[in-house]
């Protein structure tokens, strides 16, 4: 009997912490999303069901933010996957100074997101930005390019900053995955007459897909939840706001806790869908 109770007693502190810090806020936020709750009208708090969600989905501001979110998400996923795999391949090949190279690869991941955004702002700023000075210096442009004043250029810059922060994790996951692959599989493929190209396509790629899936899950959540970089590069303007910033502005600028909570759940649902998709793909590859 004691042996059956002991594991649950040991898990009790973790269960309490998770309940207070994770599950309780999730449930509370959902109840807020079903109410009309504006701090500007504290006497008019009432249950309105799914009306907040309906108003959000009918809002032009939400779909503007969703377009920005999807744009950033697609760019970040594509560039992070390509660059992460390339960095992992370079670290796998390079034996000399591998420890130093690995430390340098991790550095962008270790920087706080807001600091990361500020550093890149010095690169893309129109007045004293490094990139504009370089382009003018080589004669590519005659006047500074307004990277941070155009919606799509700004979103592209934000995507680059997020990619810079996401590539190290993707590279580490891919590097760990590549180093864990059994060498006898490659020896057998070479004995069977496989060329390097065929071995890469038919052996390395299928075996690496589960590891890439893990990296993609983390990268997707990062791309959806990007906030600090947007604030660092463009402040709280509407130009590059995504759905997370839309949720923040609704809750804390307009003091609409009901609608803001509903927006938070939409962000959570969006991230959850991507996570489920990647995890199901990962399970299929593992079973295969």
Tab-separated table of C-alpha atoms in Angstrom:
chain	number	residue	atom	x	y	z
A	1	UNK	CA	0.000	0.000	0.000
A	2	UNK	CA	2.813	2.383	0.921
A	3	UNK	CA	4.536	1.652	-2.380
A	4	UNK	CA	1.372	2.671	-4.249
A	5	UNK	CA	0.929	5.908	-2.290
A	6	UNK	CA	4.595	6.977	-2.275
A	7	UNK	CA	4.798	8.000	-5.993
A	8	UNK	CA	1.702	10.198	-5.660
A	9	UNK	CA	3.075	11.828	-2.503
A	10	UNK	CA	6.320	12.623	-4.321
A	11	UNK	CA	4.373	14.094	-7.233
A	12	UNK	CA	2.122	16.224	-5.018
A	13	UNK	CA	4.385	19.364	-4.959
A	14	UNK	CA	4.659	19.335	-8.762
A	15	UNK	CA	0.904	18.801	-9.152
A	16	UNK	CA	0.191	21.728	-6.812
A	17	UNK	CA	2.639	24.009	-8.639
A	18	UNK	CA	1.212	23.058	-12.051
A	19	UNK	CA	-2.322	23.521	-10.772
A	20	UNK	CA	-1.684	27.009	-9.356
A	21	UNK	CA	0.624	28.346	-12.077
A	22	UNK	CA	-0.738	26.594	-15.201
A	23	UNK	CA	-4.190	25.015	-14.966
A	24	UNK	CA	-5.866	27.630	-12.765
A	25	UNK	CA	-4.834	30.567	-15.043
A	26	UNK	CA	-5.964	28.608	-18.122
A	27	UNK	CA	-9.405	27.937	-16.669
A	28	UNK	CA	-9.746	31.477	-15.283
A	29	UNK	CA	-8.786	33.053	-18.605
A	30	UNK	CA	-11.395	30.932	-20.376
A	31	UNK	CA	-14.107	32.079	-17.957
A	32	UNK	CA	-13.056	35.708	-18.571
A	33	UNK	CA	-13.368	35.150	-22.326
A	34	UNK	CA	-17.045	34.260	-21.886
A	35	UNK	CA	-17.855	37.543	-20.127
A	36	UNK	CA	-18.181	41.200	-20.967
A	37	UNK	CA	-15.455	42.533	-18.701
A	38	UNK	CA	-14.089	46.019	-19.362
A	39	UNK	CA	-12.301	47.871	-16.601
A	40	UNK	CA	-13.712	51.108	-17.988
A	41	UNK	CA	-17.178	49.755	-17.065
A	42	UNK	CA	-16.576	47.862	-13.800
A	43	UNK	CA	-20.288	47.751	-12.971
A	44	UNK	CA	-21.262	46.053	-16.231
A	45	UNK	CA	-19.625	42.608	-15.936
A	46	UNK	CA	-21.870	39.840	-17.250
A	47	UNK	CA	-21.838	36.483	-19.027
A	48	UNK	CA	-22.145	36.803	-22.826
A	49	UNK	CA	-21.088	33.321	-23.999
A	50	UNK	CA	-19.116	33.194	-27.258
A	51	UNK	CA	-19.901	36.775	-28.288
A	52	UNK	CA	-16.292	37.916	-27.697
A	53	UNK	CA	-15.031	35.216	-30.080
A	54	UNK	CA	-17.635	36.156	-32.703
A	55	UNK	CA	-16.715	39.856	-32.483
A	56	UNK	CA	-13.015	39.040	-32.816
A	57	UNK	CA	-13.517	36.841	-35.889
A	58	UNK	CA	-15.610	39.602	-37.512
A	59	UNK	CA	-12.991	42.259	-36.788
A	60	UNK	CA	-10.802	43.626	-39.600
A	61	UNK	CA	-8.075	44.336	-37.043
A	62	UNK	CA	-7.900	40.643	-36.106
A	63	UNK	CA	-7.522	39.498	-39.712
A	64	UNK	CA	-4.868	42.161	-40.315
A	65	UNK	CA	-2.959	40.762	-37.323
A	66	UNK	CA	-3.532	37.206	-38.547
A	67	UNK	CA	-2.047	38.057	-41.956
A	68	UNK	CA	1.051	39.431	-40.235
A	69	UNK	CA	1.273	36.345	-38.020
A	70	UNK	CA	1.016	33.894	-40.929
A	71	UNK	CA	3.569	35.886	-42.970
A	72	UNK	CA	6.087	35.783	-40.107
A	73	UNK	CA	5.308	32.126	-39.387
A	74	UNK	CA	5.900	30.936	-42.958
A	75	UNK	CA	9.131	32.895	-43.394
A	76	UNK	CA	10.506	31.804	-40.023
A	77	UNK	CA	9.696	28.126	-40.594
A	78	UNK	CA	11.246	28.025	-44.089
A	79	UNK	CA	14.404	30.004	-43.278
A	80	UNK	CA	14.980	28.392	-39.875
A	81	UNK	CA	14.670	24.879	-41.287
A	82	UNK	CA	17.090	25.548	-44.148
A	83	UNK	CA	19.658	27.504	-42.130
A	84	UNK	CA	19.392	25.232	-39.092
A	85	UNK	CA	20.109	22.133	-41.172
A	86	UNK	CA	23.027	23.866	-42.908
A	87	UNK	CA	24.558	24.990	-39.600
A	88	UNK	CA	24.119	21.484	-38.179
A	89	UNK	CA	25.829	19.981	-41.238
A	90	UNK	CA	28.727	22.448	-40.895
A	91	UNK	CA	29.146	21.676	-37.183
A	92	UNK	CA	29.070	17.947	-37.970
A	93	UNK	CA	31.771	18.269	-40.630
A	94	UNK	CA	33.986	20.739	-38.761
A	95	UNK	CA	36.027	18.842	-36.159
A	96	UNK	CA	38.548	21.554	-35.347
A	97	UNK	CA	37.354	24.223	-32.904
A	98	UNK	CA	33.962	22.494	-32.773
A	99	UNK	CA	33.418	23.604	-29.165
A	100	UNK	CA	34.009	27.273	-30.001
A	101	UNK	CA	31.811	27.084	-33.094
A	102	UNK	CA	29.043	25.429	-31.088
A	103	UNK	CA	29.239	28.166	-28.434
A	104	UNK	CA	29.043	30.863	-31.133
A	105	UNK	CA	26.051	29.099	-32.708
A	106	UNK	CA	24.192	29.090	-29.385
A	107	UNK	CA	24.876	32.789	-28.641
A	108	UNK	CA	21.868	34.260	-30.545
A	109	UNK	CA	19.584	31.811	-28.742
A	110	UNK	CA	20.972	32.904	-25.356
A	111	UNK	CA	20.346	36.623	-25.938
A	112	UNK	CA	17.098	38.061	-24.509
A	113	UNK	CA	14.572	38.635	-27.342
A	114	UNK	CA	14.258	42.377	-26.667
A	115	UNK	CA	18.044	42.830	-26.714
A	116	UNK	CA	18.119	40.825	-29.933
A	117	UNK	CA	15.582	43.213	-31.467
A	118	UNK	CA	17.500	46.318	-30.357
A	119	UNK	CA	20.738	44.995	-31.866
A	120	UNK	CA	19.049	44.356	-35.200
A	121	UNK	CA	17.397	47.767	-35.110
A	122	UNK	CA	20.863	49.310	-35.359
A	123	UNK	CA	21.357	47.235	-38.517
A	124	UNK	CA	18.078	48.113	-40.282
A	125	UNK	CA	17.435	51.664	-39.026
A	126	UNK	CA	17.011	54.113	-41.889
A	127	UNK	CA	19.115	56.959	-40.455
A	128	UNK	CA	22.214	55.408	-38.891
A	129	UNK	CA	21.632	51.760	-39.655
A	130	UNK	CA	24.610	49.636	-40.647
A	131	UNK	CA	22.870	48.043	-43.642
A	132	UNK	CA	21.864	51.387	-45.170
A	133	UNK	CA	25.388	52.748	-44.729
A	134	UNK	CA	26.726	49.628	-46.416
A	135	UNK	CA	24.266	49.826	-49.328
A	136	UNK	CA	25.003	53.524	-49.880
A	137	UNK	CA	28.726	52.889	-49.564
A	138	UNK	CA	28.778	50.282	-52.336
A	139	UNK	CA	26.438	52.355	-54.511
A	140	UNK	CA	23.499	49.925	-54.370
A	141	UNK	CA	21.084	52.694	-53.306
A	142	UNK	CA	21.211	56.486	-53.395
A	143	UNK	CA	19.184	57.162	-50.240
A	144	UNK	CA	18.454	55.138	-47.098
A	145	UNK	CA	15.856	52.388	-47.406
A	146	UNK	CA	12.983	52.677	-44.916
A	147	UNK	CA	13.112	49.090	-43.698
A	148	UNK	CA	11.053	49.828	-40.589
A	149	UNK	CA	8.454	52.112	-42.184
A	150	UNK	CA	6.861	49.701	-44.684
A	151	UNK	CA	4.559	46.934	-43.464
A	152	UNK	CA	5.960	44.044	-45.482
A	153	UNK	CA	9.591	45.132	-45.173
A	154	UNK	CA	9.144	45.497	-41.421
A	155	UNK	CA	7.576	42.048	-41.197
A	156	UNK	CA	10.486	40.659	-43.210
A	157	UNK	CA	12.964	42.269	-40.816
A	158	UNK	CA	11.066	40.866	-37.822
A	159	UNK	CA	11.161	37.424	-39.429
A	160	UNK	CA	14.933	37.703	-39.923
A	161	UNK	CA	15.381	38.615	-36.251
A	162	UNK	CA	13.242	35.665	-35.132
A	163	UNK	CA	15.136	33.345	-37.482
A	164	UNK	CA	18.416	34.579	-35.988
A	165	UNK	CA	17.122	33.547	-32.557
A	166	UNK	CA	15.552	30.249	-33.700
A	167	UNK	CA	18.317	28.798	-35.883
A	168	UNK	CA	20.591	27.747	-32.953
A	169	UNK	CA	17.950	25.470	-31.405
A	170	UNK	CA	17.082	23.934	-34.766
A	171	UNK	CA	20.795	23.407	-35.463
A	172	UNK	CA	21.376	21.764	-32.074
A	173	UNK	CA	18.400	19.421	-32.523
A	174	UNK	CA	19.487	18.465	-36.040
A	175	UNK	CA	23.108	18.036	-34.936
A	176	UNK	CA	22.078	15.795	-32.046
A	177	UNK	CA	19.835	13.817	-34.373
A	178	UNK	CA	22.548	13.382	-37.002
A	179	UNK	CA	25.096	12.240	-34.431
A	180	UNK	CA	22.641	9.690	-33.037
A	181	UNK	CA	22.070	7.986	-36.398
A	182	UNK	CA	23.714	4.541	-36.587
A	183	UNK	CA	26.775	4.469	-38.823
A	184	UNK	CA	26.173	0.858	-39.841
A	185	UNK	CA	23.125	2.028	-41.825
A	186	UNK	CA	25.386	4.242	-43.941
A	187	UNK	CA	27.947	1.480	-44.321
A	188	UNK	CA	25.237	-0.881	-45.541
A	189	UNK	CA	23.963	1.742	-48.000
A	190	UNK	CA	27.482	2.276	-49.372
A	191	UNK	CA	28.002	-1.475	-49.749
A	192	UNK	CA	24.745	-1.677	-51.706
A	193	UNK	CA	26.180	0.891	-54.118
A	194	UNK	CA	24.340	3.984	-52.956
A	195	UNK	CA	25.767	7.322	-54.014
A	196	UNK	CA	26.101	10.214	-51.568
A	197	UNK	CA	23.044	11.915	-53.060
A	198	UNK	CA	20.856	8.809	-52.856
A	199	UNK	CA	22.045	8.038	-49.322
A	200	UNK	CA	21.163	11.571	-48.263
A	201	UNK	CA	17.682	11.440	-49.828
A	202	UNK	CA	16.724	7.891	-48.871
A	203	UNK	CA	18.579	7.423	-45.564
A	204	UNK	CA	19.507	10.723	-43.912
A	205	UNK	CA	16.348	12.699	-44.696
A	206	UNK	CA	13.811	10.071	-43.478
A	207	UNK	CA	15.806	9.403	-40.300
A	208	UNK	CA	16.182	13.129	-39.589
A	209	UNK	CA	12.501	14.046	-40.036
A	210	UNK	CA	11.536	13.350	-36.382
A	211	UNK	CA	14.299	15.664	-35.164
A	212	UNK	CA	13.340	18.367	-37.643
A	213	UNK	CA	9.747	17.977	-36.428
A	214	UNK	CA	10.831	18.767	-32.863
A	215	UNK	CA	12.674	21.855	-34.069
A	216	UNK	CA	9.715	22.947	-36.198
A	217	UNK	CA	7.347	22.689	-33.227
A	218	UNK	CA	9.528	24.982	-31.123
A	219	UNK	CA	10.126	27.341	-34.042
A	220	UNK	CA	6.422	27.627	-34.861
A	221	UNK	CA	5.488	28.458	-31.270
A	222	UNK	CA	8.269	31.059	-31.204
A	223	UNK	CA	7.050	32.625	-34.467
A	224	UNK	CA	3.446	32.825	-33.259
A	225	UNK	CA	4.410	34.257	-29.866
A	226	UNK	CA	6.916	36.835	-31.114
A	227	UNK	CA	6.395	40.023	-29.143
A	228	UNK	CA	9.618	41.540	-27.818
A	229	UNK	CA	11.236	41.856	-31.243
A	230	UNK	CA	8.202	43.693	-32.632
A	231	UNK	CA	8.226	46.144	-29.713
A	232	UNK	CA	11.983	46.677	-30.057
A	233	UNK	CA	11.779	47.363	-33.794
A	234	UNK	CA	8.515	49.288	-34.177
A	235	UNK	CA	7.056	49.908	-30.726
A	236	UNK	CA	3.351	49.277	-30.187
A	237	UNK	CA	2.261	50.577	-33.581
A	238	UNK	CA	-0.362	48.766	-35.652
A	239	UNK	CA	1.993	48.370	-38.621
A	240	UNK	CA	3.475	44.991	-37.677
A	241	UNK	CA	1.208	43.791	-34.896
A	242	UNK	CA	0.495	40.069	-34.750
A	243	UNK	CA	-2.284	38.262	-32.919
A	244	UNK	CA	-0.285	38.132	-29.678
A	245	UNK	CA	0.220	41.901	-29.727
A	246	UNK	CA	-3.453	42.323	-30.666
A	247	UNK	CA	-4.295	40.377	-27.508
A	248	UNK	CA	-1.942	42.503	-25.410
A	249	UNK	CA	-3.262	45.820	-26.739
A	250	UNK	CA	-6.887	44.728	-26.324
A	251	UNK	CA	-6.304	43.660	-22.727
A	252	UNK	CA	-3.946	46.298	-21.363
A	253	UNK	CA	-4.438	49.333	-23.631
A	254	UNK	CA	-8.200	49.138	-24.084
A	255	UNK	CA	-8.702	47.366	-20.710
A	256	UNK	CA	-11.095	44.834	-22.265
A	257	UNK	CA	-10.261	41.714	-20.262
A	258	UNK	CA	-13.091	39.667	-21.748
A	259	UNK	CA	-12.160	40.233	-25.385
A	260	UNK	CA	-8.444	40.107	-24.591
A	261	UNK	CA	-8.857	36.725	-22.883
A	262	UNK	CA	-10.744	35.423	-25.922
A	263	UNK	CA	-7.912	36.660	-28.143
A	264	UNK	CA	-5.416	34.850	-25.896
A	265	UNK	CA	-7.343	31.613	-26.354
A	266	UNK	CA	-7.325	32.069	-30.122
A	267	UNK	CA	-3.521	32.417	-30.006
A	268	UNK	CA	-3.360	29.309	-27.813
A	269	UNK	CA	-5.625	27.377	-30.181
A	270	UNK	CA	-3.537	28.407	-33.203
A	271	UNK	CA	-0.315	27.251	-31.523
A	272	UNK	CA	-2.015	24.047	-30.352
A	273	UNK	CA	-3.115	23.156	-33.895
A	274	UNK	CA	0.435	23.478	-35.194
A	275	UNK	CA	1.787	21.478	-32.256
A	276	UNK	CA	-0.701	18.653	-32.840
A	277	UNK	CA	0.087	18.623	-36.566
A	278	UNK	CA	3.834	18.334	-35.984
A	279	UNK	CA	3.483	15.753	-33.212
A	280	UNK	CA	1.216	13.563	-35.359
A	281	UNK	CA	3.707	13.811	-38.226
A	282	UNK	CA	6.491	12.925	-35.784
A	283	UNK	CA	4.606	9.854	-34.499
A	284	UNK	CA	3.989	8.650	-38.065
A	285	UNK	CA	7.699	8.904	-38.843
A	286	UNK	CA	8.630	7.064	-35.640
A	287	UNK	CA	6.131	4.268	-36.380
A	288	UNK	CA	7.399	4.049	-39.925
